[in-house]
PDB file of N, CA and C in Angstrom:
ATOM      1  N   UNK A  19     198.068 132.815  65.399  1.00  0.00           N
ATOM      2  CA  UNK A  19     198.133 131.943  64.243  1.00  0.00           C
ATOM      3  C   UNK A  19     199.142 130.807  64.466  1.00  0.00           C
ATOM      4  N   UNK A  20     200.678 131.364  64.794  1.00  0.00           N
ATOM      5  CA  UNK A  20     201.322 130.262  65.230  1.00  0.00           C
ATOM      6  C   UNK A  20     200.531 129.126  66.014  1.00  0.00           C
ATOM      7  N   UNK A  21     200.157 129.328  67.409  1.00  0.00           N
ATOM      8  CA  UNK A  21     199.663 128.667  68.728  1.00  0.00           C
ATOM      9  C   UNK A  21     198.378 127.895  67.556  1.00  0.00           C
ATOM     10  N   UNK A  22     197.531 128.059  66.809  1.00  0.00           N
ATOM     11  CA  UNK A  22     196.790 127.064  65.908  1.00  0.00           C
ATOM     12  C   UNK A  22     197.616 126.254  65.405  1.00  0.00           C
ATOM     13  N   UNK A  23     198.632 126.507  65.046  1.00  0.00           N
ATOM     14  CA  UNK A  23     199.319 125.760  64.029  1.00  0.00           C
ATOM     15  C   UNK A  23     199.791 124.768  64.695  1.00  0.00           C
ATOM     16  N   UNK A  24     200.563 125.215  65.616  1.00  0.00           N
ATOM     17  CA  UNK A  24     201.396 124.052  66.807  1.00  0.00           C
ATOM     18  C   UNK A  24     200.531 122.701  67.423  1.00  0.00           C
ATOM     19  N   UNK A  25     199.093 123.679  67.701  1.00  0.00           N
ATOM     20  CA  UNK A  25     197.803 122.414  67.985  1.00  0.00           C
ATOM     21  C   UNK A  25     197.655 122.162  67.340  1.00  0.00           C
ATOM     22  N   UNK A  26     197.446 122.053  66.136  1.00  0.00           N
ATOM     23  CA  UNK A  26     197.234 121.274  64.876  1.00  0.00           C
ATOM     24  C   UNK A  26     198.068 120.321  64.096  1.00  0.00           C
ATOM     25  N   UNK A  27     199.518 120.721  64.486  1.00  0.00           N
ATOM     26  CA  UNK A  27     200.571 119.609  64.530  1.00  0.00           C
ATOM     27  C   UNK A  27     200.899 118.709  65.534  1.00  0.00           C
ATOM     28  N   UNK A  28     200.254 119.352  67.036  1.00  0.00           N
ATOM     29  CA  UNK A  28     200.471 118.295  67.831  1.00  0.00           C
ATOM     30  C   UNK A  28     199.562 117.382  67.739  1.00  0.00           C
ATOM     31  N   UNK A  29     198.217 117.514  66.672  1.00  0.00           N
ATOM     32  CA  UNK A  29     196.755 116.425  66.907  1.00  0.00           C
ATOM     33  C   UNK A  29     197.022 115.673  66.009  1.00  0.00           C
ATOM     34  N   UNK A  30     197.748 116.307  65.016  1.00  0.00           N
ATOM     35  CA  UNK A  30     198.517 115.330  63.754  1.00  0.00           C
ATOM     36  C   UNK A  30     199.538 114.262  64.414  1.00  0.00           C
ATOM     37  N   UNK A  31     200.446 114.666  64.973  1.00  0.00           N
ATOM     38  CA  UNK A  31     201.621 113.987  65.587  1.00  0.00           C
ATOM     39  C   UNK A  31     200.595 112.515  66.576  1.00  0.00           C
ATOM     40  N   UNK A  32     199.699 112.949  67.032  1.00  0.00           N
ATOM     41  CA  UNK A  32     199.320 112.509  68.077  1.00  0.00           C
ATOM     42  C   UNK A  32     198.404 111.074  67.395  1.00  0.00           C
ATOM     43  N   UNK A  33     198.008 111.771  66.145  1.00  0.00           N
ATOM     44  CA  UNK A  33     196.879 110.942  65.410  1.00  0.00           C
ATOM     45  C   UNK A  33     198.094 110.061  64.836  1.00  0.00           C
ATOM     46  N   UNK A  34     199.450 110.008  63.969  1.00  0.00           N
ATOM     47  CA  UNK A  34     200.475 109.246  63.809  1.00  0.00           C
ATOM     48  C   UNK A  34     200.764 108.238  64.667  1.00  0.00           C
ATOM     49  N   UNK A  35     201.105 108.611  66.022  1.00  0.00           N
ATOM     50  CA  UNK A  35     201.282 107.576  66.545  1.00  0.00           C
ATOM     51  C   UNK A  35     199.800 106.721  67.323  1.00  0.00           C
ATOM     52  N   UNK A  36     199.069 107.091  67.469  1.00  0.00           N
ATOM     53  CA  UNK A  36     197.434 106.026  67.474  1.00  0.00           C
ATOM     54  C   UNK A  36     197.876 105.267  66.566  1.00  0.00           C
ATOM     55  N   UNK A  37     198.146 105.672  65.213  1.00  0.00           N
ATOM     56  CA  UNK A  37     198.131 104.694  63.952  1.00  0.00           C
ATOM     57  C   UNK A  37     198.892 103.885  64.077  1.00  0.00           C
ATOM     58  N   UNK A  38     200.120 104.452  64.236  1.00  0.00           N
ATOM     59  CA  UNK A  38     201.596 103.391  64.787  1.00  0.00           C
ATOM     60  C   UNK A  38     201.294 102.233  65.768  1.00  0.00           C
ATOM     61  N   UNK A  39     200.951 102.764  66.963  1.00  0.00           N
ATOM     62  CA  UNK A  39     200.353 101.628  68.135  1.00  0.00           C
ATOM     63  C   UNK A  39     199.650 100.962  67.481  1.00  0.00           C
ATOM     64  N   UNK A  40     198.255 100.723  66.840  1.00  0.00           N
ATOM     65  CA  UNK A  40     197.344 100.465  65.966  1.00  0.00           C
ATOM     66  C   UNK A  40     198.285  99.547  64.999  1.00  0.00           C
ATOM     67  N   UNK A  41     199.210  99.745  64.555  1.00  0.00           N
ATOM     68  CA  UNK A  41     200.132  98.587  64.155  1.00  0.00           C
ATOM     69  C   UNK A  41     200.593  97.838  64.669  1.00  0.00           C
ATOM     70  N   UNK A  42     201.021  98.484  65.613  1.00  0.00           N
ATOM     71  CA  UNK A  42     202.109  97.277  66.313  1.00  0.00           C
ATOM     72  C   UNK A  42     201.262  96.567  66.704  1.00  0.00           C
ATOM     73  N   UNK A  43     200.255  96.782  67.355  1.00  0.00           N
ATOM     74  CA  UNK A  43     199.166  96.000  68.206  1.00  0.00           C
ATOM     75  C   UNK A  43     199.130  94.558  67.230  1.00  0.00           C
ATOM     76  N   UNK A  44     198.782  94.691  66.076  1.00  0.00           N
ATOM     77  CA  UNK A  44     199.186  93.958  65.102  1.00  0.00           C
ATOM     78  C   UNK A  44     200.057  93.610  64.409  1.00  0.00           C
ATOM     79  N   UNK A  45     201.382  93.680  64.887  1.00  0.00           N
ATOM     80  CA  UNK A  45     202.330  93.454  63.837  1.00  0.00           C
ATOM     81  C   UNK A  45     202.774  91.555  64.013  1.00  0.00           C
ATOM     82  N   UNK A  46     202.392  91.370  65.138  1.00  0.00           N
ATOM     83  CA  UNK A  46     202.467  89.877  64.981  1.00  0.00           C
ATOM     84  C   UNK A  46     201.710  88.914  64.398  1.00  0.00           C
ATOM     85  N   UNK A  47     200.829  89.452  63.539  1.00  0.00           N
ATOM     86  CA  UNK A  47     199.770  88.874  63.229  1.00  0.00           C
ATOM     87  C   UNK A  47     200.326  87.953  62.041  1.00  0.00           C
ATOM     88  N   UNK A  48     199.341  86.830  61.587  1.00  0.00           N
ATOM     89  CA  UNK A  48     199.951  85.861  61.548  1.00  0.00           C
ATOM     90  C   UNK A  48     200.186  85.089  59.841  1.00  0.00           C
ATOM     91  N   UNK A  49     198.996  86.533  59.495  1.00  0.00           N
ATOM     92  CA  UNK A  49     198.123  86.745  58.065  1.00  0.00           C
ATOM     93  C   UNK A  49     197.157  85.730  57.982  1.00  0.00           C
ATOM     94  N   UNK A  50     196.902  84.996  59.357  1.00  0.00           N
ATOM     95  CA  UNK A  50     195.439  83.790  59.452  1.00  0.00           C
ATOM     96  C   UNK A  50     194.425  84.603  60.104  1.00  0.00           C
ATOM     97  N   UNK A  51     193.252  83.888  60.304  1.00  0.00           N
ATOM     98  CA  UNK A  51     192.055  84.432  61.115  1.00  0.00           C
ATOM     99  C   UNK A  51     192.908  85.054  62.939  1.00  0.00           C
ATOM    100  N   UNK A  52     193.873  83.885  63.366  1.00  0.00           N
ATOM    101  CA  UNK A  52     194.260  84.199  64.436  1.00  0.00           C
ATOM    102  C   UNK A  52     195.448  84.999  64.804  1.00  0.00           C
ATOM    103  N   UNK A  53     195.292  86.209  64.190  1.00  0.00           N
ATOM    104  CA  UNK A  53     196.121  87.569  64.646  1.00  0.00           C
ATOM    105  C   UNK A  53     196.493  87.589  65.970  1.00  0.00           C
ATOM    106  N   UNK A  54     197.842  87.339  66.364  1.00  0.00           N
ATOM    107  CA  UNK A  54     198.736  87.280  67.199  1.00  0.00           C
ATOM    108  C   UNK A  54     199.199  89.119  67.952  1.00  0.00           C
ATOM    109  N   UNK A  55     199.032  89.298  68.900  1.00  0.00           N
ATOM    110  CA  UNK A  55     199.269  90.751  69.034  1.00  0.00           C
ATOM    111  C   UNK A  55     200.860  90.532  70.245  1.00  0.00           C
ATOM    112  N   UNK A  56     201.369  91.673  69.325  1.00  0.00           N
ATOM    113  CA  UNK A  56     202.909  91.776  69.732  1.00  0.00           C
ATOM    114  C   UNK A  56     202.876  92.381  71.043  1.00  0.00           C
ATOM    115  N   UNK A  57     203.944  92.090  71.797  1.00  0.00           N
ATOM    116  CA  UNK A  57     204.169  92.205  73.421  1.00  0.00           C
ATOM    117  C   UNK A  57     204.950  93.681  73.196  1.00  0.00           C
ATOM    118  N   UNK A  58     204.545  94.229  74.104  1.00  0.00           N
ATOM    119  CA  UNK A  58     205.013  95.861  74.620  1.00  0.00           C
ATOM    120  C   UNK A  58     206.499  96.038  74.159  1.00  0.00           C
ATOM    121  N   UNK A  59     207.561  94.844  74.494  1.00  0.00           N
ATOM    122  CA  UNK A  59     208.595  94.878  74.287  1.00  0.00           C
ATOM    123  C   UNK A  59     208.562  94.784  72.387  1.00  0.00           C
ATOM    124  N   UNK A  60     208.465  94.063  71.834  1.00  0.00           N
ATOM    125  CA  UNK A  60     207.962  94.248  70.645  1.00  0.00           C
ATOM    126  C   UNK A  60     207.535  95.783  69.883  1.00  0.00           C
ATOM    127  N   UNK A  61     206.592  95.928  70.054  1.00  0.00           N
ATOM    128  CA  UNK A  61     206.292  97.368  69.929  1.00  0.00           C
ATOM    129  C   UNK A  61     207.101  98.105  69.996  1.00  0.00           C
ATOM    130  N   UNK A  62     207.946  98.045  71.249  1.00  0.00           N
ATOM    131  CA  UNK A  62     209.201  99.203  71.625  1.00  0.00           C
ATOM    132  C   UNK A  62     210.095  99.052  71.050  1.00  0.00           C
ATOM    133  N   UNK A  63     210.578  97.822  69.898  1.00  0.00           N
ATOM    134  CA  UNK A  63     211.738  97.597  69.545  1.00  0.00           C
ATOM    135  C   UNK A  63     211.464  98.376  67.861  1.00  0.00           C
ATOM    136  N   UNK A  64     209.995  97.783  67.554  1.00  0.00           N
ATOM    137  CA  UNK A  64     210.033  98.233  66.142  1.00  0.00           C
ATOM    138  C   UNK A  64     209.391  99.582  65.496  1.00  0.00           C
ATOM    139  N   UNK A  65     209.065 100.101  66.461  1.00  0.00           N
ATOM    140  CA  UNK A  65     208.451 101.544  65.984  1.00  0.00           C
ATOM    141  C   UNK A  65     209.307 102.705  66.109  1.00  0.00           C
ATOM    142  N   UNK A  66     210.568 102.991  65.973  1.00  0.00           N
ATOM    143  CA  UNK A  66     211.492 103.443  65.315  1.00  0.00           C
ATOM    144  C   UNK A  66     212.110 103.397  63.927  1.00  0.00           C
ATOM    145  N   UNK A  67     211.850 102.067  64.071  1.00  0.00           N
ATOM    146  CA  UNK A  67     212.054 101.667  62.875  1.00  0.00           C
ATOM    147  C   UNK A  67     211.018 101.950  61.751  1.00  0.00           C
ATOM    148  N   UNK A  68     209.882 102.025  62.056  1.00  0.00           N
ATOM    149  CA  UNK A  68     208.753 101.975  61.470  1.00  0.00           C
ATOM    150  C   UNK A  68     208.685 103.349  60.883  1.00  0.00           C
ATOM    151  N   UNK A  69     209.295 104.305  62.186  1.00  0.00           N
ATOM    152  CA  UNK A  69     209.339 105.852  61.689  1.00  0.00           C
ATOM    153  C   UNK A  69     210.132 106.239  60.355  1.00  0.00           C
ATOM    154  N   UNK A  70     211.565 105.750  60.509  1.00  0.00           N
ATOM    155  CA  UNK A  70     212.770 105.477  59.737  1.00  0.00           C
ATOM    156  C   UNK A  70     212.453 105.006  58.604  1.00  0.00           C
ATOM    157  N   UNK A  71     211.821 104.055  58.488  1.00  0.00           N
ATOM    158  CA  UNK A  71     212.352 103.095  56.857  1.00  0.00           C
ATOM    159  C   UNK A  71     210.423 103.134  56.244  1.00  0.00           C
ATOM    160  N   UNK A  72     209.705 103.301  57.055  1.00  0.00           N
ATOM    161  CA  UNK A  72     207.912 103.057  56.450  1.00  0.00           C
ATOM    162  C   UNK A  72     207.044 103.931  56.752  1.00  0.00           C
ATOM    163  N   UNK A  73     207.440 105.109  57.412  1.00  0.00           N
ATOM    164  CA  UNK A  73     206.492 106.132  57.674  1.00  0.00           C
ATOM    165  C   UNK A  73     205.355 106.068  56.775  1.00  0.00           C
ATOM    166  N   UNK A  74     206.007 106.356  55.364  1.00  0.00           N
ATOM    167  CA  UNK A  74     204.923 106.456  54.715  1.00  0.00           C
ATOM    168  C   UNK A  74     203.850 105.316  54.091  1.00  0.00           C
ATOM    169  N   UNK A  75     204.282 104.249  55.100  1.00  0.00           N
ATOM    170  CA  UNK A  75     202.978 103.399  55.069  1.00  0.00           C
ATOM    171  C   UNK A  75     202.167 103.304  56.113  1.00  0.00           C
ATOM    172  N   UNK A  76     202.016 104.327  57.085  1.00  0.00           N
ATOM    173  CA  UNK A  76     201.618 104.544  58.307  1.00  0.00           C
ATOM    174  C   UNK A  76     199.956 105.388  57.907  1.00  0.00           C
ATOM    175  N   UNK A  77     198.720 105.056  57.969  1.00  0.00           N
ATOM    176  CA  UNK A  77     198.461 103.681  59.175  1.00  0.00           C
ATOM    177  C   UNK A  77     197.891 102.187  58.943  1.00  0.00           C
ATOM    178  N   UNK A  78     198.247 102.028  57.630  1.00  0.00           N
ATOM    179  CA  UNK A  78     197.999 100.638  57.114  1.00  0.00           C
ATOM    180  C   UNK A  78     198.867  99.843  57.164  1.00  0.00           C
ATOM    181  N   UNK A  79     198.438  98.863  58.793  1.00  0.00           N
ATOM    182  CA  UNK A  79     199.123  97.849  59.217  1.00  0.00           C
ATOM    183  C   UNK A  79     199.989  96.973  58.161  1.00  0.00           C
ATOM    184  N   UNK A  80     198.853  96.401  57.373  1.00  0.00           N
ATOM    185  CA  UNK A  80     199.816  95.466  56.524  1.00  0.00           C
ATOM    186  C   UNK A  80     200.881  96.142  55.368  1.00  0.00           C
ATOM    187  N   UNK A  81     200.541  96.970  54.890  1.00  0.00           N
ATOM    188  CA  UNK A  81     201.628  97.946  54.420  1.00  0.00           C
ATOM    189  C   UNK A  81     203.023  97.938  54.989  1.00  0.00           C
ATOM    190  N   UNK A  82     202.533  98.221  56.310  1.00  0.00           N
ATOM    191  CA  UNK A  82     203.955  98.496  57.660  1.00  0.00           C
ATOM    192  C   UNK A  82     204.708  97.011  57.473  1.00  0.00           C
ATOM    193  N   UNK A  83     203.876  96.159  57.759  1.00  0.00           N
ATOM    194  CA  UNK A  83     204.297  94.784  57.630  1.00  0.00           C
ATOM    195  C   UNK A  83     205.387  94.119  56.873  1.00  0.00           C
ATOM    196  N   UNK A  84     204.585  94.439  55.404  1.00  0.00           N
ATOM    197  CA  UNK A  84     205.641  94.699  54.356  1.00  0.00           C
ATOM    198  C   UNK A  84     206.246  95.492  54.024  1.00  0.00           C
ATOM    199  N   UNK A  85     206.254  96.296  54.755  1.00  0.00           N
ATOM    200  CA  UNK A  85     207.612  97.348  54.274  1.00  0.00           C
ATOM    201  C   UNK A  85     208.544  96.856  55.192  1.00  0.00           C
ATOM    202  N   UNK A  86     208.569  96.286  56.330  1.00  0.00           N
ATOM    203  CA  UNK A  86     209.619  95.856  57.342  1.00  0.00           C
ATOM    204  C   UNK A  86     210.102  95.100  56.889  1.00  0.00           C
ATOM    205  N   UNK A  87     209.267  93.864  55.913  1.00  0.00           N
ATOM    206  CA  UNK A  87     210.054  92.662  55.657  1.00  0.00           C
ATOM    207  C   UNK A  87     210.712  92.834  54.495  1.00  0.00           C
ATOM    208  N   UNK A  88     210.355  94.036  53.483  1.00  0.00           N
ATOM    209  CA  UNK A  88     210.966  94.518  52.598  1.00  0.00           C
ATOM    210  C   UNK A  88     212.788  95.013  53.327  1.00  0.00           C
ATOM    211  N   UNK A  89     212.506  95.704  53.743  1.00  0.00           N
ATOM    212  CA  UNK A  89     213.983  96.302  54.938  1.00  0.00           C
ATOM    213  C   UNK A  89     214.350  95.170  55.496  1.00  0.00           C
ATOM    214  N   UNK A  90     214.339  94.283  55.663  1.00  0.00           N
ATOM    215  CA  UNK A  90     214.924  93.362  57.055  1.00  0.00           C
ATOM    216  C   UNK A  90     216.499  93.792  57.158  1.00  0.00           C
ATOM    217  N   UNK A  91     216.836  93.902  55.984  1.00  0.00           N
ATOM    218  CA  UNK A  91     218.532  93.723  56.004  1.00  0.00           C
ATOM    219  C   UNK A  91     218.651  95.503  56.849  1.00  0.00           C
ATOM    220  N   UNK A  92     217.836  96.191  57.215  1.00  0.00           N
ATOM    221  CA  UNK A  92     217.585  97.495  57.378  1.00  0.00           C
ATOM    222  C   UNK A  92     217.515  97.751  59.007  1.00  0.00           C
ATOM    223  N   UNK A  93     216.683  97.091  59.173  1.00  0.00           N
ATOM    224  CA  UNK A  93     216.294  96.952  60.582  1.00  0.00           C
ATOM    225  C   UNK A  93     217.112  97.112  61.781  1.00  0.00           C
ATOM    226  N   UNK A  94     216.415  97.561  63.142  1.00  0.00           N
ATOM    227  CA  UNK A  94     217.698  97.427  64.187  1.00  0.00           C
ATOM    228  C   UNK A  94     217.822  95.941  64.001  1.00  0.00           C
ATOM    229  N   UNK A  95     218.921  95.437  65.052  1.00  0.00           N
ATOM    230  CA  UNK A  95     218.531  94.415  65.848  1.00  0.00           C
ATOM    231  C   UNK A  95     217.821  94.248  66.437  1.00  0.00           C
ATOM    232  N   UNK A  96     217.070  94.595  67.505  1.00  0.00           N
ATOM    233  CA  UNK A  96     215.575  94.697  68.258  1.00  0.00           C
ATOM    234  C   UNK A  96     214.437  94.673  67.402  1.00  0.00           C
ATOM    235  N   UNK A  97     214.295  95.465  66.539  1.00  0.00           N
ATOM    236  CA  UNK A  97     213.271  95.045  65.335  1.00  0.00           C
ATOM    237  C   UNK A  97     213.717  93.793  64.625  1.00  0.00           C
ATOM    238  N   UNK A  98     214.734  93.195  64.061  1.00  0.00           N
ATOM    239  CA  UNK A  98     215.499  92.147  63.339  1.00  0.00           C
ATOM    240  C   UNK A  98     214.878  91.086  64.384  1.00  0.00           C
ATOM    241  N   UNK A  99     215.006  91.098  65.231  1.00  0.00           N
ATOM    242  CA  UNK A  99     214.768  89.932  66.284  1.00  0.00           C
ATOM    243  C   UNK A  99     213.079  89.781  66.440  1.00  0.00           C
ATOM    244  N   UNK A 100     212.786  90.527  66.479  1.00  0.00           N
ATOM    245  CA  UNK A 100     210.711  90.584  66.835  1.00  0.00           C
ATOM    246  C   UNK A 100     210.512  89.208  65.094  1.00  0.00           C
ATOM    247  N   UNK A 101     211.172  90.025  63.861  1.00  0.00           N
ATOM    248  CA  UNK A 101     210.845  89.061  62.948  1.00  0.00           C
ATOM    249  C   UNK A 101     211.468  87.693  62.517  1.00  0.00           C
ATOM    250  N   UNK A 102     212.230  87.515  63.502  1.00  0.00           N
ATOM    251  CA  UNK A 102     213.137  86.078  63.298  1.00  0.00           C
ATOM    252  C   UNK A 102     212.144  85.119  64.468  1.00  0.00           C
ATOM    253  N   UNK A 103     211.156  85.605  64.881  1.00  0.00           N
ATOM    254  CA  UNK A 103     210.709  84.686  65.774  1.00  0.00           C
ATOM    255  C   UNK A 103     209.181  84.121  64.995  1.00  0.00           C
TER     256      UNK A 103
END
């Protein structure tokens, strides 16, 4: 019963972050037709953050979006910096 459970939290865990990537992929986007997709470094800076302060807007990108810009004063620096650009 345990060993179900553990696979079943790891397909959960696993399905979280698809969603997460699935954001970031988009988090540069631009709110025009021409959605801008954020660079690896990007991604790596703000999906900690994403865990931290918006989980629970995970996996609706624009949700995430605004919940970051809601936090800014929140943010690392590495995330702080992806949105000052």
């Amino acid at each position: 019963m345990k060993a179900r459970f553990a696979r079943g939290a790891a397909i959960l865990c696993r399905s979280h972050r698809a969603s997460t990537l699935g954001f970031l992929l988009t988090l540069m986007a631009t709110g025009s037709a021409n959605a801008q997709q954020g660079t690896p470094e990007q991604r790596q800076a703000c999906t900690p953050d994403v865990y931290r302060l918006c989980a629970g807007e995970i996996p609706n990108a624009r949700a995430i979006t605004a919940c970051l810009r809601r936090q800014r004063a929140s943010l690392s620096p590495a995330c702080a910096a992806v949105f000052e650009r």
